[in-house]
XYZ file of C-alpha atoms in Angstrom:
113
model
C 9.528 3.523 -5.701
C 7.970 2.063 -8.812
C 4.665 1.540 -6.984
C 4.633 5.139 -5.745
C 5.289 6.492 -9.267
C 2.544 4.409 -10.829
C 0.094 5.329 -8.092
C 0.873 9.035 -8.427
C 0.455 8.982 -12.185
C -2.490 6.639 -12.635
C -4.480 5.980 -9.513
C -4.222 8.938 -7.137
C -5.896 11.416 -9.543
C -8.809 8.991 -9.972
C -9.192 8.481 -6.205
C -8.965 12.240 -5.572
C -11.784 12.810 -8.046
C -13.996 10.185 -6.405
C -13.574 11.887 -3.035
C -13.973 15.437 -4.432
C -10.374 16.327 -3.582
C -8.135 18.556 -5.696
C -6.114 16.663 -8.313
C -2.607 16.023 -7.070
C -3.621 16.437 -3.433
C -3.094 12.818 -2.362
C 0.145 11.032 -1.561
C 1.028 7.625 -0.168
C 1.597 7.653 3.590
C 2.281 3.938 3.888
C 1.656 0.614 2.176
C 1.658 -2.913 3.569
C 1.029 -6.405 2.298
C -1.142 -8.434 4.658
C -1.045 -12.222 4.812
C -4.003 -14.187 6.121
C -3.331 -17.909 6.621
C -6.091 -20.308 7.690
C -3.608 -23.027 8.715
C -1.881 -20.610 11.117
C -5.181 -19.161 12.367
C -4.197 -15.716 11.096
C -7.539 -15.399 9.377
C -8.915 -11.882 9.878
C -8.477 -8.298 11.037
C -10.745 -6.910 13.780
C -12.844 -3.799 13.229
C -10.648 -0.715 13.102
C -10.073 2.659 11.456
C -7.036 3.368 9.319
C -4.764 6.351 9.749
C -4.929 8.737 6.853
C -7.605 10.188 4.618
C -8.328 7.435 2.093
C -7.363 3.765 2.109
C -7.508 1.120 -0.552
C -6.813 -2.549 -0.725
C -6.092 -4.829 -3.643
C -6.454 -8.611 -3.327
C -3.263 -10.198 -4.629
C -4.124 -13.889 -4.449
C -6.692 -16.566 -5.228
C -7.187 -20.040 -3.839
C -8.641 -19.172 -0.436
C -12.186 -19.343 0.916
C -13.919 -16.454 2.642
C -12.142 -13.173 3.135
C -13.177 -9.721 2.011
C -13.802 -6.412 3.750
C -16.772 -5.752 6.007
C -17.862 -2.226 6.918
C -19.438 -1.693 10.326
C -23.187 -1.298 10.189
C -23.624 -2.575 6.642
C -23.412 -6.324 7.221
C -22.132 -6.716 3.671
C -18.778 -8.321 2.905
C -17.144 -6.865 -0.201
C -14.928 -9.252 -2.145
C -13.297 -7.585 -5.126
C -11.593 -10.029 -7.492
C -7.830 -10.399 -7.542
C -6.182 -7.214 -8.810
C -9.253 -4.988 -8.336
C -9.282 -1.995 -6.028
C -11.532 -1.408 -3.015
C -11.304 2.209 -1.856
C -12.844 3.839 1.224
C -12.516 6.750 3.619
C -9.884 5.745 6.192
C -12.113 6.769 9.090
C -14.790 4.203 8.261
C -14.681 1.284 10.703
C -14.043 -1.903 8.787
C -12.641 -5.392 9.267
C -10.831 -8.043 7.283
C -13.437 -10.822 7.054
C -12.147 -14.247 8.087
C -10.856 -16.784 5.605
C -11.672 -20.440 6.222
C -9.142 -22.095 3.915
C -5.915 -21.192 2.142
C -3.723 -18.102 2.179
C -4.920 -14.614 1.239
C -2.543 -11.764 0.356
C -3.785 -8.147 0.215
C -1.974 -4.895 -0.638
C -3.230 -2.068 1.599
C -2.290 1.541 0.825
C -2.932 4.531 3.102
C -3.263 7.969 1.498
C -2.991 11.458 3.007
C -3.268 14.932 1.542
C-alpha cells in the first residue's frame, strides 16, 4: 500500500505528463520483483510485450555483470543505475538482457488508465 501511495503522489503524474496523458489518469495494475541469478541460470527475460499502457522498471541491486533492458530493433541495452527509473510504452517489445555473474533484482510496475 505504501508503494501505491507514493507512486500515485509522486511518480504517476510525472509519467502521465511524459506520455501526454491526463494527470491522474494512471494507476498501478500490478507490480513484481524479478530475480535474475547467474548461478541458477535464471539470467534473462525473452522478448515480450507487457500488459497495460506504460511499464517501468527500477534496478534494485548492484554486484552483477550484464543485465539491462533491450528494445527490439534498437540493438541498445539500457542500464539505468540502481534506484533509477526506466519507463516505456508497455506495447514495445523488449527483453531483460542476460546477466553473466551475480544476482540482479528489478522492480517492474505495470500501469493502466
